[in-house]
CSV table of C-alpha atoms in Angstrom, one decimal:
chain,number,residue,atom,x,y,z
A,1,ASP,CA,9.6,-14.0,-16.9
A,2,PHE,CA,9.0,-16.4,-13.9
A,3,LYS,CA,5.2,-17.2,-13.9
A,4,ARG,CA,4.5,-14.0,-15.8
A,5,HIS,CA,0.8,-15.0,-16.3
A,6,LYS,CA,0.3,-14.9,-12.6
A,7,ALA,CA,2.1,-11.7,-11.8
A,8,ASP,CA,-1.0,-9.4,-11.7
A,9,ARG,CA,-2.5,-11.5,-8.9
A,10,THR,CA,0.7,-12.4,-7.1
A,11,THR,CA,2.4,-10.8,-4.0
A,12,LEU,CA,6.1,-10.6,-4.7
A,13,ARG,CA,8.2,-11.1,-1.5
A,14,VAL,CA,11.8,-9.8,-2.0
A,15,CYS,CA,14.3,-11.1,0.5
A,16,LEU,CA,17.2,-8.6,0.9
A,17,ASN,CA,19.2,-11.0,3.1
A,18,GLY,CA,22.4,-9.1,3.7
A,19,ASP,CA,25.7,-8.8,1.8
A,20,ILE,CA,24.2,-6.3,-0.6
A,21,ILE,CA,27.6,-4.6,-0.7
A,22,GLN,CA,31.1,-6.0,-0.8
A,23,GLY,CA,32.1,-4.0,2.3
A,24,LEU,CA,35.7,-4.2,3.6
A,25,ILE,CA,35.9,-7.3,5.8
A,26,HIS,CA,39.5,-8.4,5.1
A,27,LEU,CA,42.4,-6.1,5.7
A,28,ASP,CA,44.2,-7.4,2.6
A,29,ASP,CA,41.2,-6.4,0.3
A,30,VAL,CA,42.9,-3.8,-1.8
A,31,ASN,CA,41.2,-1.8,-4.6
A,32,ILE,CA,37.8,-2.3,-2.9
A,33,ARG,CA,35.4,0.5,-4.0
A,34,GLU,CA,34.8,3.2,-1.4
A,35,TYR,CA,31.9,2.6,1.0
A,36,VAL,CA,30.1,5.7,-0.1
A,37,TYR,CA,29.9,4.4,-3.7
A,38,GLN,CA,29.1,0.9,-2.7
A,39,MET,CA,26.1,2.1,-0.6
A,40,TRP,CA,24.8,4.6,-3.1
A,41,GLU,CA,25.1,2.1,-6.0
A,42,ALA,CA,23.4,-0.7,-4.0
A,43,ARG,CA,20.5,1.7,-3.3
A,44,TRP,CA,20.2,2.7,-6.9
A,45,TYR,CA,20.2,-1.0,-8.2
A,46,VAL,CA,17.6,-2.1,-5.7
A,47,ALA,CA,15.4,0.9,-6.2
A,48,SER,CA,15.5,0.4,-10.0
A,49,MET,CA,14.7,-3.3,-9.5
A,50,LEU,CA,11.7,-2.5,-7.3
A,51,ARG,CA,10.4,0.2,-9.7
A,52,PHE,CA,10.5,-2.3,-12.5
A,53,TRP,CA,8.7,-5.0,-10.5
A,54,GLN,CA,6.0,-2.4,-9.5
A,55,THR,CA,4.9,-2.5,-13.2
A,56,LYS,CA,4.5,-6.3,-13.0
A,57,PHE,CA,3.2,-7.3,-9.5
A,58,ARG,CA,0.2,-6.0,-7.6
A,59,ARG,CA,2.0,-5.9,-4.3
A,60,ILE,CA,5.7,-6.1,-3.2
A,61,ILE,CA,6.9,-7.0,0.3
A,62,VAL,CA,10.6,-6.4,1.1
A,63,GLU,CA,12.1,-8.5,3.9
A,64,CYS,CA,15.4,-7.0,5.1
A,65,GLN,CA,18.3,-8.7,7.0
A,66,SER,CA,21.9,-7.7,7.4
A,67,GLY,CA,24.9,-9.9,6.5
A,68,ASN,CA,28.6,-10.1,7.3
A,69,HIS,CA,30.0,-8.1,4.4
A,70,ASP,CA,27.8,-5.1,5.2
A,71,ARG,CA,28.4,-5.2,9.0
A,72,VAL,CA,30.1,-2.3,10.8
A,73,ILE,CA,33.6,-3.7,11.0
A,74,HIS,CA,34.9,-1.7,14.0
A,75,ARG,CA,32.0,-3.0,16.1
A,76,SER,CA,32.1,-6.6,14.8
A,77,PRO,CA,35.6,-7.6,13.7
A,78,GLY,CA,34.4,-11.2,13.4
A,79,ARG,CA,30.8,-12.3,13.0
A,80,ALA,CA,28.1,-9.8,14.1
A,81,VAL,CA,26.4,-11.6,16.9
A,82,THR,CA,24.9,-8.7,18.7
A,83,GLN,CA,22.9,-5.8,17.2
A,84,LYS,CA,23.3,-7.4,13.7
A,85,PHE,CA,20.8,-4.8,12.4
A,86,ASN,CA,23.3,-2.0,13.2
A,87,SER,CA,24.9,-2.3,9.8
A,88,HIS,CA,25.5,-0.5,6.5
A,89,ALA,CA,22.8,-2.6,5.0
A,90,SER,CA,20.2,-1.2,7.4
A,91,VAL,CA,21.1,2.3,6.3
A,92,ILE,CA,20.5,1.3,2.7
A,93,TYR,CA,17.2,-0.3,3.7
A,94,LEU,CA,16.0,2.8,5.5
A,95,TRP,CA,16.9,5.0,2.5
A,96,LEU,CA,14.9,2.7,0.3
A,97,ARG,CA,11.9,2.6,2.6
A,98,ASP,CA,11.9,6.4,2.6
A,99,MET,CA,12.1,6.5,-1.2
A,100,PHE,CA,9.0,4.2,-1.5
A,101,SER,CA,7.1,5.7,1.4
A,102,ASP,CA,4.5,7.1,-0.9
A,103,ASN,CA,4.0,3.8,-2.8
A,104,LYS,CA,1.2,1.8,-1.1
A,105,ASP,CA,2.1,-1.3,-3.1
A,106,VAL,CA,5.6,-1.6,-1.7
A,107,GLU,CA,6.1,-2.5,2.0
A,108,PHE,CA,9.4,-2.8,3.9
A,109,HIS,CA,10.0,-5.0,6.9
A,110,ILE,CA,13.2,-3.9,8.6
A,111,VAL,CA,13.6,-5.8,11.9
A,112,LYS,CA,16.2,-5.7,14.7
A,113,SER,CA,16.0,-9.5,15.2
A,114,PRO,CA,18.6,-11.6,13.3
A,115,VAL,CA,15.7,-13.7,12.2
A,116,THR,CA,12.7,-12.6,10.1
A,117,LYS,CA,9.4,-14.5,10.2
A,118,TRP,CA,6.6,-14.3,7.7
A,119,GLU,CA,3.5,-16.5,6.9
A,120,ALA,CA,1.9,-17.4,3.6
A,121,PHE,CA,-1.0,-19.8,3.1
A,122,GLY,CA,-0.7,-21.0,6.7
A,123,PHE,CA,3.0,-21.8,6.3
A,124,SER,CA,5.8,-20.2,8.4
A,125,TYR,CA,9.1,-19.0,6.9
A,126,ALA,CA,12.3,-18.0,8.6
A,127,LEU,CA,14.9,-15.7,6.9
A,128,MET,CA,18.4,-15.6,8.3
A,129,HIS,CA,21.6,-14.4,6.6
A,130,GLY,CA,23.3,-17.8,7.2
A,131,ASP,CA,26.1,-16.8,9.6
A,132,THR,CA,23.8,-16.1,12.5
A,133,ASP,CA,24.3,-19.7,13.8
A,134,SER,CA,27.9,-20.8,13.5
A,135,ARG,CA,26.9,-24.4,13.5
A,136,ILE,CA,25.6,-24.1,9.9
A,137,SER,CA,28.3,-25.4,7.6
A,138,ASN,CA,28.7,-24.2,4.0
A,139,PRO,CA,26.5,-26.3,1.8
A,140,ALA,CA,29.1,-26.0,-1.0
A,141,GLY,CA,31.5,-28.0,1.1
A,142,LYS,CA,29.2,-30.1,3.3
A,143,LEU,CA,25.4,-30.2,3.6
A,144,ASP,CA,25.0,-31.2,7.2
A,145,THR,CA,21.2,-31.9,7.1
A,146,LYS,CA,21.3,-33.4,10.6
A,147,MET,CA,22.7,-30.3,12.2
A,148,ILE,CA,20.6,-27.9,10.2
A,149,SER,CA,17.5,-29.9,11.1
A,150,ARG,CA,18.5,-29.6,14.8
A,151,ILE,CA,18.8,-25.8,14.4
A,152,ALA,CA,15.4,-25.6,12.6
A,153,ASN,CA,13.8,-27.6,15.4
A,154,GLU,CA,15.3,-25.2,18.0
A,155,LEU,CA,14.1,-22.2,16.0
A,156,ALA,CA,10.6,-23.8,15.6
A,157,LEU,CA,10.3,-24.1,19.4
A,158,SER,CA,11.2,-20.5,20.0
A,159,PRO,CA,8.5,-18.0,21.1
A,160,MET,CA,8.7,-16.4,17.6
A,161,PHE,CA,7.5,-19.6,15.8
A,162,LYS,CA,5.6,-21.3,18.6
A,163,GLY,CA,6.2,-24.8,17.3
A,164,LYS,CA,5.7,-24.3,13.6
A,165,LEU,CA,8.4,-23.7,11.0
A,166,ASP,CA,8.1,-24.9,7.4
A,167,VAL,CA,10.9,-23.2,5.5
A,168,MET,CA,14.3,-21.8,6.4
A,169,VAL,CA,15.8,-19.3,3.9
A,170,LEU,CA,19.5,-18.6,4.1
A,171,GLY,CA,22.1,-16.7,2.1
A,172,HIS,CA,25.8,-16.2,2.9
A,173,HIS,CA,27.1,-19.5,1.5
A,174,HIS,CA,27.7,-18.6,-2.2
A,175,SER,CA,25.9,-21.8,-3.5
A,176,SER,CA,22.2,-22.1,-4.4
A,177,THR,CA,20.8,-25.1,-2.6
A,178,TYR,CA,17.3,-26.7,-2.0
A,179,ALA,CA,16.9,-29.6,0.4
A,180,TRP,CA,14.2,-31.4,2.3
A,181,LEU,CA,15.5,-31.7,5.9
A,182,PRO,CA,14.8,-34.8,8.0
A,183,SER,CA,12.8,-32.6,10.4
A,184,GLY,CA,10.3,-31.8,7.7
A,185,VAL,CA,11.5,-28.3,7.1
A,186,ASP,CA,12.4,-27.1,3.6
A,187,LEU,CA,15.9,-25.5,3.3
A,188,VAL,CA,16.4,-22.8,0.7
A,189,VAL,CA,19.9,-21.3,0.3
A,190,ASN,CA,20.3,-18.4,-2.1
A,191,GLY,CA,23.4,-18.1,-4.3
A,192,ASN,CA,25.3,-14.9,-4.9
A,193,LEU,CA,25.5,-12.5,-7.7
A,194,ASP,CA,29.3,-11.9,-7.4
A,195,GLY,CA,30.5,-15.2,-8.8
A,196,VAL,CA,34.1,-16.2,-7.9
A,197,SER,CA,35.8,-13.3,-6.1
A,198,PRO,CA,39.5,-13.5,-5.0
A,199,PHE,CA,38.5,-14.4,-1.4
A,200,ALA,CA,36.0,-17.0,-2.6
A,201,SER,CA,38.7,-18.5,-4.8
A,202,SER,CA,41.0,-18.8,-1.7
A,203,LEU,CA,38.3,-20.9,-0.1
A,204,GLY,CA,38.3,-23.3,-3.0
A,205,PHE,CA,35.5,-21.9,-5.1
A,206,ARG,CA,36.6,-22.4,-8.7
A,207,ASN,CA,33.4,-22.5,-10.8
A,208,ASN,CA,30.6,-20.9,-8.7
A,209,ARG,CA,28.0,-19.6,-11.0
A,210,ALA,CA,26.3,-16.3,-10.0
A,211,SER,CA,22.6,-17.0,-9.4
A,212,GLN,CA,19.4,-15.8,-7.8
A,213,VAL,CA,16.9,-18.2,-6.2
A,214,VAL,CA,13.2,-17.7,-7.1
A,215,PHE,CA,10.5,-19.9,-5.6
A,216,GLU,CA,6.7,-19.7,-5.3
A,217,SER,CA,4.5,-20.4,-2.3
A,218,LEU,CA,1.2,-22.2,-3.0
A,219,PRO,CA,-1.8,-23.0,-0.8
A,220,ASN,CA,-0.7,-26.7,-0.5
A,221,HIS,CA,3.1,-26.3,-0.9
A,222,PRO,CA,5.3,-24.0,1.1
A,223,VAL,CA,7.9,-24.2,-1.7
A,224,GLY,CA,6.4,-24.9,-5.1
A,225,ASP,CA,8.4,-24.2,-8.3
A,226,PHE,CA,12.0,-23.6,-7.4
A,227,ARG,CA,14.6,-22.1,-9.7
A,228,ALA,CA,18.2,-20.7,-9.5
A,229,VAL,CA,18.3,-18.1,-12.2
């Protein structure tokens, strides 16, 4: 229902920013659903979601990144710092891209870089899972705007962004967050749909509400209306 009256003239950008399956990242995770079912069910849910949105929006762009839960654990026992795209998530994304290959209104961007860039209305956006740079602390515990601003400035000066970065979009941290950084970059952190899992509880999460961030981009505002649904 978000801005329904604008849907027929709106491009919907869907950020699949990793951790789309639970995976098996802790050896003491018992009773975790088998990978084959996790991957098949994730594909089914996302495909159903996209098919529904096709009836509402004139165009859908899907930005794809891998996370830490869906990494290949024998290659990256800790964080995936090299070939992050070589993940179970990328397999799901490729399945989905093939499923929608005949639909001209759905476009998938599956990149090998751990950072995705897109532009809208002249603004530049960076999508990262959130564990790509280990200096980013969890906003649920400490929102270190000074350090995140430094990382944003470093990213802006990279050849990919050529001095211009307006919005950083992260996941990974379990808590929906929106902040104006001192560097002038907007920070958007998505929540998670899992809520409080046993592992999250062990980290001190007691009342983390499942949520999905939705925001609009406008000609004069890189982040307009922002909601955590």
